[in-house]
């Protein structure tokens, strides 16, 4: 664990993750700002995917190629940080298993795994961020009358143990208070390619999630994984609901994010 | 039991549209999850027990030959018989022989999942025996001519109304003319009908939750007491159990009992836990004259050899089903064989063939909730993924699926191309979207049929970042 | 090759047969159960009884405390009157029961039969941790008494109460034909998750804890 005073020395390799790269770059910029405000230096090496789709479909040989690419790019940094629990878990939990029989790579995989963190984990557990002090945030007046809830994505929750960290950050953010749904820890039905292989089951699961959101009448749903968030947001808009969905990092900045995932506008 | 797992897709779709099933499952899920949570919290070092359960099962599997023969010796010493069966057919043959030697006609049965594997009821009925399931849930589905949809609550998919009708249909000829609609009355009627069977059966067949090697005890856990009546009233008691049920000794049994009740039904201890050690003794006033144990392999030794060995730790508590978002929404029948839910999705392909049951390990989001509740810490998601690895190696997937993955991979493995091509794609998509989303997209129907597809921003993060940092880098 | 040989052979292919026959070293330690309710402490002997009673109540069992064994018949009569049952019972073929003065009731010492309404048995032990009664089968303790009747009354000498399952095992000297752990009345939740008592076994499970064996 690092003391916040000598964070300046840290070089962080930022792994944007496919979905944030393509669909929601503002998540990346928000994350980078947060990491930089801890005094770290952030780099973004040219990158593609961590290999999760291949891995979850059982194609280990393809996954290994992608894993090696990624290790190659990121092992030079002190830390690798990603704004996604499932992508961080891929590197932290699954890379070492995937490459354990490869003498040239097993050590490198473990080494990177040890220094890889999901964003909220990095900020809270490694940088020990105290938001109002470190980030000098303005109070978030705009949320006064909004009910905000959090969806725990499965990989982050169960593979990395991320539960309190994003809530801690959001609670430190003046003006934000959270309401919990009773099914915050139950899968939203995204599951990578699951959502298109078994769309009917997937839809039922996301509908259950939305019932949970509706039960507490939340206006805003936050989470740490864009896959789940796009799934929830896409179903919400299709059902004609006005609930907005964001990555939690977007709500830790000074500016109020306007447009939610899938183009939703704030309720008026 | 006939394998229908290949129909998973259509069966699960149909299940989702079944409103009765949905209310039954909702009711059950809520109950199981909350009661388990409470019971687990009450034993503050429950986690230590999970570790213990895992270690003891692993130890036993490592010395399986020793413990099985030790068990066998002890049963024989106490006057019982042990029979070994390589598969279900052999097991059924053994059971048929015992029944015919005993001149049996009527057979009562306690709940046993391995006997479902072996289709024991059918084999007995084909030979003219009358077979009566005595666990209330099993009895209900036997009347309905169905198979269990949950490993500990076989009739969980049935509504009260269903049971009312079934009982009316089957019991009126026994003189029960009024329809029973309240749970108490339903249970009471079943009690009366089954009581006759208990007392007139010639053979009782039960499963076993554990086989204790050190004492030769077959352990049966129930809440209704049907297992004990099945075992104690007829002249012959046959236990059918798969070989991985063996555990070393009574002390370890204590550990597993603390895990089982809590995980299965959220009970600190189930109502009846019975250790059976052989037939009636000389001075006993009751108990069976014959005591048989059928040890069934049915694929276990193959699993022992494989990468799936961990699944043999399973104590069939059903917790993984109750916590599975897929199971709790589609119910058990869609899985198409004896074992549904996460345990079924790992086990079924191993026992009936990986390609036949290939949907099962794929129809999972890998959300991991099952693993966190499994009392013997089986890494269910990893085993499910392992099936997917095997399926890829076998080339079992469709051409379209392979092609899709190949396209994606060609791009993802070349970050430079990836960056260039995604830029173009993103720009096109961003321009064609309305209000930040798509109601329809080519090739994305499985998503867009029920969900809008969020549109990307104008540029990718990497593109924007590069532009901002051009001077610096 | 017999099925037995085939199965064992396959197992030995994986596990090796070198140590077959000699007992493996089984040294995994069972954790001590950690409850809020301190039942381990021997200092507080009454804790055991309290826990037993509390756990039994949780599972819908009922309980009564008596000073002396001789008080049992009166207590049974009262109980049966209270639940509206006939004053008739099958009692275990155990001296502790047959020697008692049952003048107010019709009792018979035997195994249970189909329509017996009430049985009275003597517990081999009680386990406080879970509110469980342990019955051990013998000529004096036919096991059908535990399952067939609708009302099962169990006499438990307080001295036979142990704290945990682990303290129970050593009390068994030679393995009996059957050990029945009973924790409350028979029940089922198979009809829409509604808990119903008296599925196949006893609807009422009543334990009489007796302090002195007089
Ligand atoms: S896999 Fe684990 S949770 Fe599932 S039934 Fe078996 S023991 Fe229970």
mmCIF file of C-alpha atoms in Angstrom, chain A:
data_model
loop_
_atom_site.group_PDB
_atom_site.id
_atom_site.type_symbol
_atom_site.label_atom_id
_atom_site.label_comp_id
_atom_site.label_asym_id
_atom_site.label_seq_id
_atom_site.Cartn_x
_atom_site.Cartn_y
_atom_site.Cartn_z
ATOM 1 C CA UNK A 1 0.000 0.000 0.000
ATOM 2 C CA UNK A 2 1.258 3.389 -0.889
ATOM 3 C CA UNK A 3 1.292 6.463 1.203
ATOM 4 C CA UNK A 4 -0.474 9.259 -0.554
ATOM 5 C CA UNK A 5 2.486 11.597 -0.156
ATOM 6 C CA UNK A 6 4.776 9.875 -2.588
ATOM 7 C CA UNK A 7 2.226 8.906 -5.168
ATOM 8 C CA UNK A 8 3.834 11.213 -7.670
ATOM 9 C CA UNK A 9 6.374 8.564 -8.428
ATOM 10 C CA UNK A 10 3.750 6.158 -9.710
ATOM 11 C CA UNK A 11 3.327 5.423 -13.342
ATOM 12 C CA UNK A 12 -0.089 4.072 -14.099
ATOM 13 C CA UNK A 13 -0.871 2.272 -17.331
ATOM 14 C CA UNK A 14 -4.506 2.915 -18.059
ATOM 15 C CA UNK A 15 -6.417 0.089 -19.653
ATOM 16 C CA UNK A 16 -9.447 1.728 -21.147
ATOM 17 C CA UNK A 17 -11.259 -1.561 -21.951
ATOM 18 C CA UNK A 18 -13.088 -2.092 -25.254
ATOM 19 C CA UNK A 19 -16.518 -0.883 -24.303
ATOM 20 C CA UNK A 20 -15.365 2.349 -22.697
ATOM 21 C CA UNK A 21 -13.011 2.951 -25.600
ATOM 22 C CA UNK A 22 -15.704 2.578 -28.221
ATOM 23 C CA UNK A 23 -18.889 3.610 -26.474
ATOM 24 C CA UNK A 24 -18.129 5.924 -23.640
ATOM 25 C CA UNK A 25 -14.760 7.677 -23.849
ATOM 26 C CA UNK A 26 -15.847 10.108 -21.149
ATOM 27 C CA UNK A 27 -15.559 7.265 -18.663
ATOM 28 C CA UNK A 28 -11.913 6.976 -19.621
ATOM 29 C CA UNK A 29 -11.268 10.673 -19.206
ATOM 30 C CA UNK A 30 -13.052 10.747 -15.890
ATOM 31 C CA UNK A 31 -11.009 7.787 -14.677
ATOM 32 C CA UNK A 32 -7.751 9.321 -15.850
ATOM 33 C CA UNK A 33 -8.567 12.587 -14.090
ATOM 34 C CA UNK A 34 -9.256 10.750 -10.865
ATOM 35 C CA UNK A 35 -6.032 8.779 -11.070
ATOM 36 C CA UNK A 36 -4.014 11.862 -11.941
ATOM 37 C CA UNK A 37 -5.489 13.753 -9.032
ATOM 38 C CA UNK A 38 -3.955 11.134 -6.777
ATOM 39 C CA UNK A 39 -0.636 12.346 -8.092
ATOM 40 C CA UNK A 40 0.000 9.505 -10.498
ATOM 41 C CA UNK A 41 1.266 9.801 -14.008
ATOM 42 C CA UNK A 42 -1.080 8.129 -16.475
ATOM 43 C CA UNK A 43 -0.116 6.575 -19.807
ATOM 44 C CA UNK A 44 -2.353 4.939 -22.372
ATOM 45 C CA UNK A 45 -0.416 2.492 -24.525
ATOM 46 C CA UNK A 46 -1.980 1.388 -27.776
ATOM 47 C CA UNK A 47 -4.274 -1.475 -26.830
ATOM 48 C CA UNK A 48 -7.161 -3.658 -27.841
ATOM 49 C CA UNK A 49 -8.990 -6.275 -25.792
ATOM 50 C CA UNK A 50 -8.020 -8.331 -22.756
ATOM 51 C CA UNK A 51 -9.443 -11.442 -24.394
ATOM 52 C CA UNK A 52 -12.459 -11.925 -22.178
ATOM 53 C CA UNK A 53 -14.881 -12.854 -24.981
ATOM 54 C CA UNK A 54 -12.583 -15.627 -26.173
ATOM 55 C CA UNK A 55 -11.856 -16.768 -22.645
ATOM 56 C CA UNK A 56 -15.482 -16.976 -21.612
ATOM 57 C CA UNK A 57 -16.280 -18.903 -24.750
ATOM 58 C CA UNK A 58 -13.589 -21.411 -23.981
ATOM 59 C CA UNK A 59 -11.049 -20.409 -26.613
ATOM 60 C CA UNK A 60 -7.916 -20.430 -24.534
ATOM 61 C CA UNK A 61 -5.387 -20.361 -27.338
ATOM 62 C CA UNK A 62 -6.789 -17.134 -28.761
ATOM 63 C CA UNK A 63 -7.005 -15.688 -25.284
ATOM 64 C CA UNK A 64 -3.336 -16.442 -24.643
ATOM 65 C CA UNK A 65 -2.249 -14.407 -27.642
ATOM 66 C CA UNK A 66 -4.261 -11.434 -26.474
ATOM 67 C CA UNK A 67 -3.056 -11.862 -22.919
ATOM 68 C CA UNK A 68 0.560 -11.829 -23.981
ATOM 69 C CA UNK A 69 -0.022 -8.712 -26.092
ATOM 70 C CA UNK A 70 -1.510 -6.979 -23.129
ATOM 71 C CA UNK A 71 1.125 -8.057 -20.644
ATOM 72 C CA UNK A 72 3.770 -6.851 -23.037
ATOM 73 C CA UNK A 73 2.214 -3.412 -23.204
ATOM 74 C CA UNK A 74 1.430 -2.955 -19.541
ATOM 75 C CA UNK A 75 4.121 -4.616 -17.485
ATOM 76 C CA UNK A 76 6.371 -1.539 -17.721
ATOM 77 C CA UNK A 77 4.066 0.459 -15.426
ATOM 78 C CA UNK A 78 3.877 0.445 -11.660
ATOM 79 C CA UNK A 79 0.159 -0.257 -11.845
ATOM 80 C CA UNK A 80 -2.400 -1.151 -14.414
ATOM 81 C CA UNK A 81 -5.840 0.325 -13.779
ATOM 82 C CA UNK A 82 -9.073 -0.371 -15.662
ATOM 83 C CA UNK A 83 -12.536 1.166 -15.244
ATOM 84 C CA UNK A 84 -14.140 -2.280 -15.295
ATOM 85 C CA UNK A 85 -14.333 -5.069 -12.762
ATOM 86 C CA UNK A 86 -14.558 -7.848 -15.300
ATOM 87 C CA UNK A 87 -11.592 -6.672 -17.383
ATOM 88 C CA UNK A 88 -9.466 -6.093 -14.299
ATOM 89 C CA UNK A 89 -10.459 -9.526 -13.005
ATOM 90 C CA UNK A 90 -9.521 -11.048 -16.331
ATOM 91 C CA UNK A 91 -5.952 -9.855 -15.835
ATOM 92 C CA UNK A 92 -5.785 -10.187 -12.093
ATOM 93 C CA UNK A 93 -7.518 -13.526 -11.630
ATOM 94 C CA UNK A 94 -7.535 -15.358 -14.938
ATOM 95 C CA UNK A 95 -4.259 -14.463 -16.670
ATOM 96 C CA UNK A 96 -2.117 -16.271 -14.103
ATOM 97 C CA UNK A 97 -4.280 -19.402 -14.464
ATOM 98 C CA UNK A 98 -4.254 -19.161 -18.226
ATOM 99 C CA UNK A 99 -0.485 -18.870 -18.496
ATOM 100 C CA UNK A 100 0.579 -20.920 -15.504
ATOM 101 C CA UNK A 101 2.080 -23.691 -17.627
ATOM 102 C CA UNK A 102 4.060 -21.357 -19.827
ATOM 103 C CA UNK A 103 7.497 -20.887 -18.209
ATOM 104 C CA UNK A 104 8.197 -17.691 -20.138
ATOM 105 C CA UNK A 105 4.934 -16.069 -19.243
ATOM 106 C CA UNK A 106 3.646 -17.380 -15.943
ATOM 107 C CA UNK A 107 5.873 -15.095 -13.912
ATOM 108 C CA UNK A 108 5.092 -12.094 -16.064
ATOM 109 C CA UNK A 109 1.368 -12.791 -15.874
ATOM 110 C CA UNK A 110 1.451 -13.039 -12.094
ATOM 111 C CA UNK A 111 3.583 -9.971 -11.836
ATOM 112 C CA UNK A 112 1.138 -7.877 -13.813
ATOM 113 C CA UNK A 113 -1.801 -9.437 -12.011
ATOM 114 C CA UNK A 114 -0.382 -8.312 -8.695
ATOM 115 C CA UNK A 115 -0.280 -4.719 -9.887
ATOM 116 C CA UNK A 116 -3.630 -4.629 -11.655
ATOM 117 C CA UNK A 117 -6.647 -2.916 -10.113
ATOM 118 C CA UNK A 118 -10.126 -1.902 -10.966
ATOM 119 C CA UNK A 119 -10.562 1.866 -10.734
ATOM 120 C CA UNK A 120 -12.459 2.132 -7.434
ATOM 121 C CA UNK A 121 -10.211 -0.476 -5.896
ATOM 122 C CA UNK A 122 -7.170 1.481 -6.959
ATOM 123 C CA UNK A 123 -8.472 4.775 -5.653
ATOM 124 C CA UNK A 124 -9.716 3.458 -2.329
ATOM 125 C CA UNK A 125 -7.496 0.500 -1.458
ATOM 126 C CA UNK A 126 -4.216 1.527 -3.058
ATOM 127 C CA UNK A 127 -4.285 5.316 -3.148
ATOM 128 C CA UNK A 128 -6.466 5.591 -0.067
ATOM 129 C CA UNK A 129 -8.232 8.524 -1.576
ATOM 130 C CA UNK A 130 -10.245 10.788 0.642
ATOM 131 C CA UNK A 131 -12.337 12.461 -1.955
ATOM 132 C CA UNK A 132 -13.120 15.890 -0.556
ATOM 133 C CA UNK A 133 -9.528 16.410 0.545
ATOM 134 C CA UNK A 134 -7.711 15.043 -2.436
ATOM 135 C CA UNK A 135 -9.925 15.998 -5.277
ATOM 136 C CA UNK A 136 -11.256 19.314 -4.008
ATOM 137 C CA UNK A 137 -14.608 18.553 -5.487
ATOM 138 C CA UNK A 138 -17.421 20.996 -5.553
ATOM 139 C CA UNK A 139 -20.527 19.696 -3.879
ATOM 140 C CA UNK A 140 -22.805 18.003 -6.309
ATOM 141 C CA UNK A 141 -25.862 20.179 -5.868
ATOM 142 C CA UNK A 142 -27.552 18.779 -8.869
ATOM 143 C CA UNK A 143 -28.351 15.496 -7.284
ATOM 144 C CA UNK A 144 -30.338 16.885 -4.409
ATOM 145 C CA UNK A 145 -33.611 15.503 -5.560
ATOM 146 C CA UNK A 146 -32.335 12.441 -7.402
ATOM 147 C CA UNK A 147 -32.405 8.939 -6.133
ATOM 148 C CA UNK A 148 -29.169 7.179 -6.994
ATOM 149 C CA UNK A 149 -28.556 3.470 -6.779
ATOM 150 C CA UNK A 150 -25.668 1.139 -7.519
ATOM 151 C CA UNK A 151 -25.518 -2.085 -9.474
ATOM 152 C CA UNK A 152 -22.766 -4.453 -8.375
ATOM 153 C CA UNK A 153 -21.361 -6.176 -11.396
ATOM 154 C CA UNK A 154 -20.706 -9.839 -10.799
ATOM 155 C CA UNK A 155 -17.040 -10.095 -11.755
ATOM 156 C CA UNK A 156 -16.011 -7.080 -9.744
ATOM 157 C CA UNK A 157 -18.109 -8.170 -6.793
ATOM 158 C CA UNK A 158 -17.197 -11.848 -6.606
ATOM 159 C CA UNK A 159 -13.810 -12.085 -8.255
ATOM 160 C CA UNK A 160 -12.313 -8.894 -6.884
ATOM 161 C CA UNK A 161 -14.456 -8.250 -3.818
ATOM 162 C CA UNK A 162 -15.507 -4.806 -4.944
ATOM 163 C CA UNK A 163 -18.489 -3.689 -2.970
ATOM 164 C CA UNK A 164 -17.663 -0.911 -0.585
ATOM 165 C CA UNK A 165 -15.101 0.949 -2.702
ATOM 166 C CA UNK A 166 -17.335 2.662 -5.265
ATOM 167 C CA UNK A 167 -19.891 3.390 -2.542
ATOM 168 C CA UNK A 168 -17.214 4.928 -0.379
ATOM 169 C CA UNK A 169 -16.152 7.188 -3.204
ATOM 170 C CA UNK A 170 -19.695 8.183 -4.030
ATOM 171 C CA UNK A 171 -20.592 8.769 -0.414
ATOM 172 C CA UNK A 172 -17.592 11.038 -0.014
ATOM 173 C CA UNK A 173 -18.821 13.030 -2.936
ATOM 174 C CA UNK A 174 -20.806 15.784 -1.282
ATOM 175 C CA UNK A 175 -24.414 15.766 -2.333
ATOM 176 C CA UNK A 176 -24.617 12.142 -3.335
ATOM 177 C CA UNK A 177 -26.419 9.713 -1.167
ATOM 178 C CA UNK A 178 -27.257 6.244 -2.294
ATOM 179 C CA UNK A 179 -30.320 4.092 -2.050
ATOM 180 C CA UNK A 180 -29.756 0.367 -2.286
ATOM 181 C CA UNK A 181 -31.916 -1.930 -4.345
ATOM 182 C CA UNK A 182 -32.636 -5.327 -2.857
ATOM 183 C CA UNK A 183 -31.190 -7.080 -5.887
ATOM 184 C CA UNK A 184 -28.070 -4.976 -6.373
ATOM 185 C CA UNK A 185 -25.864 -8.080 -6.248
ATOM 186 C CA UNK A 186 -27.853 -10.218 -8.655
ATOM 187 C CA UNK A 187 -26.678 -10.650 -12.225
ATOM 188 C CA UNK A 188 -28.221 -8.263 -14.774
ATOM 189 C CA UNK A 189 -28.123 -10.915 -17.488
ATOM 190 C CA UNK A 190 -25.362 -9.367 -19.576
ATOM 191 C CA UNK A 191 -22.740 -12.100 -19.219
ATOM 192 C CA UNK A 192 -20.721 -11.146 -22.312
ATOM 193 C CA UNK A 193 -21.864 -13.184 -25.278
ATOM 194 C CA UNK A 194 -24.513 -14.818 -23.071
ATOM 195 C CA UNK A 195 -26.798 -11.888 -23.744
ATOM 196 C CA UNK A 196 -26.934 -12.683 -27.453
ATOM 197 C CA UNK A 197 -26.686 -16.458 -27.187
ATOM 198 C CA UNK A 198 -29.613 -16.724 -24.766
ATOM 199 C CA UNK A 199 -31.374 -13.409 -25.319
ATOM 200 C CA UNK A 200 -34.676 -14.479 -23.758
ATOM 201 C CA UNK A 201 -33.105 -15.487 -20.470
ATOM 202 C CA UNK A 202 -30.881 -12.441 -20.558
ATOM 203 C CA UNK A 203 -33.895 -10.199 -21.051
ATOM 204 C CA UNK A 204 -35.684 -11.783 -18.125
ATOM 205 C CA UNK A 205 -32.689 -11.155 -15.907
ATOM 206 C CA UNK A 206 -32.391 -7.533 -16.915
ATOM 207 C CA UNK A 207 -36.125 -7.125 -16.374
ATOM 208 C CA UNK A 208 -35.684 -8.447 -12.851
ATOM 209 C CA UNK A 209 -32.925 -5.913 -12.350
ATOM 210 C CA UNK A 210 -35.192 -3.159 -13.602
ATOM 211 C CA UNK A 211 -37.933 -4.258 -11.227
ATOM 212 C CA UNK A 212 -35.431 -3.736 -8.430
ATOM 213 C CA UNK A 213 -34.610 -0.284 -9.777
ATOM 214 C CA UNK A 214 -38.301 0.539 -10.012
ATOM 215 C CA UNK A 215 -39.068 -0.730 -6.531
ATOM 216 C CA UNK A 216 -36.921 2.015 -5.061
ATOM 217 C CA UNK A 217 -37.874 4.441 -7.831
ATOM 218 C CA UNK A 218 -34.290 5.281 -8.646
ATOM 219 C CA UNK A 219 -33.572 8.085 -11.100
ATOM 220 C CA UNK A 220 -29.999 7.115 -11.678
ATOM 221 C CA UNK A 221 -28.209 3.775 -11.784
ATOM 222 C CA UNK A 222 -24.456 3.694 -11.406
ATOM 223 C CA UNK A 223 -22.094 0.810 -11.847
ATOM 224 C CA UNK A 224 -18.545 -0.106 -12.646
ATOM 225 C CA UNK A 225 -18.868 -2.231 -15.783
ATOM 226 C CA UNK A 226 -20.043 -0.879 -19.080
ATOM 227 C CA UNK A 227 -21.279 -4.240 -20.315
ATOM 228 C CA UNK A 228 -23.880 -4.464 -17.590
ATOM 229 C CA UNK A 229 -24.645 -0.779 -17.790
ATOM 230 C CA UNK A 230 -25.310 -0.867 -21.537
ATOM 231 C CA UNK A 231 -27.538 -3.863 -21.026
ATOM 232 C CA UNK A 232 -29.521 -2.165 -18.277
ATOM 233 C CA UNK A 233 -29.668 1.164 -20.095
ATOM 234 C CA UNK A 234 -30.710 -0.427 -23.391
ATOM 235 C CA UNK A 235 -33.559 -2.274 -21.732
ATOM 236 C CA UNK A 236 -34.639 0.777 -19.751
ATOM 237 C CA UNK A 237 -34.953 2.948 -22.829
ATOM 238 C CA UNK A 238 -36.687 0.193 -24.735
ATOM 239 C CA UNK A 239 -39.254 0.001 -21.948
ATOM 240 C CA UNK A 240 -39.710 3.746 -22.196
ATOM 241 C CA UNK A 241 -38.254 4.471 -18.787
ATOM 242 C CA UNK A 242 -36.415 7.661 -17.986
ATOM 243 C CA UNK A 243 -33.965 6.245 -15.493
ATOM 244 C CA UNK A 244 -30.436 7.231 -16.467
ATOM 245 C CA UNK A 245 -27.429 4.943 -16.334
ATOM 246 C CA UNK A 246 -23.800 6.039 -15.870
ATOM 247 C CA UNK A 247 -20.418 4.671 -14.983
ATOM 248 C CA UNK A 248 -19.686 5.730 -11.412
ATOM 249 C CA UNK A 249 -16.503 7.548 -12.461
ATOM 250 C CA UNK A 250 -18.592 10.043 -14.386
ATOM 251 C CA UNK A 251 -20.219 11.101 -11.132
ATOM 252 C CA UNK A 252 -17.020 11.785 -9.288
ATOM 253 C CA UNK A 253 -16.039 14.766 -11.383
ATOM 254 C CA UNK A 254 -16.908 18.415 -10.997
ATOM 255 C CA UNK A 255 -19.134 18.588 -14.013
ATOM 256 C CA UNK A 256 -22.494 17.022 -13.884
ATOM 257 C CA UNK A 257 -22.834 14.381 -16.578
ATOM 258 C CA UNK A 258 -25.837 15.143 -18.734
ATOM 259 C CA UNK A 259 -26.488 12.363 -21.123
ATOM 260 C CA UNK A 260 -26.688 8.852 -19.779
ATOM 261 C CA UNK A 261 -25.760 5.637 -21.534
ATOM 262 C CA UNK A 262 -28.060 5.066 -24.517
ATOM 263 C CA UNK A 263 -28.602 8.797 -24.876
ATOM 264 C CA UNK A 264 -30.962 9.419 -21.964
ATOM 265 C CA UNK A 265 -31.580 12.963 -20.767
ATOM 266 C CA UNK A 266 -32.208 13.910 -17.153
ATOM 267 C CA UNK A 267 -35.807 13.687 -16.065
ATOM 268 C CA UNK A 268 -37.459 17.045 -16.045
#
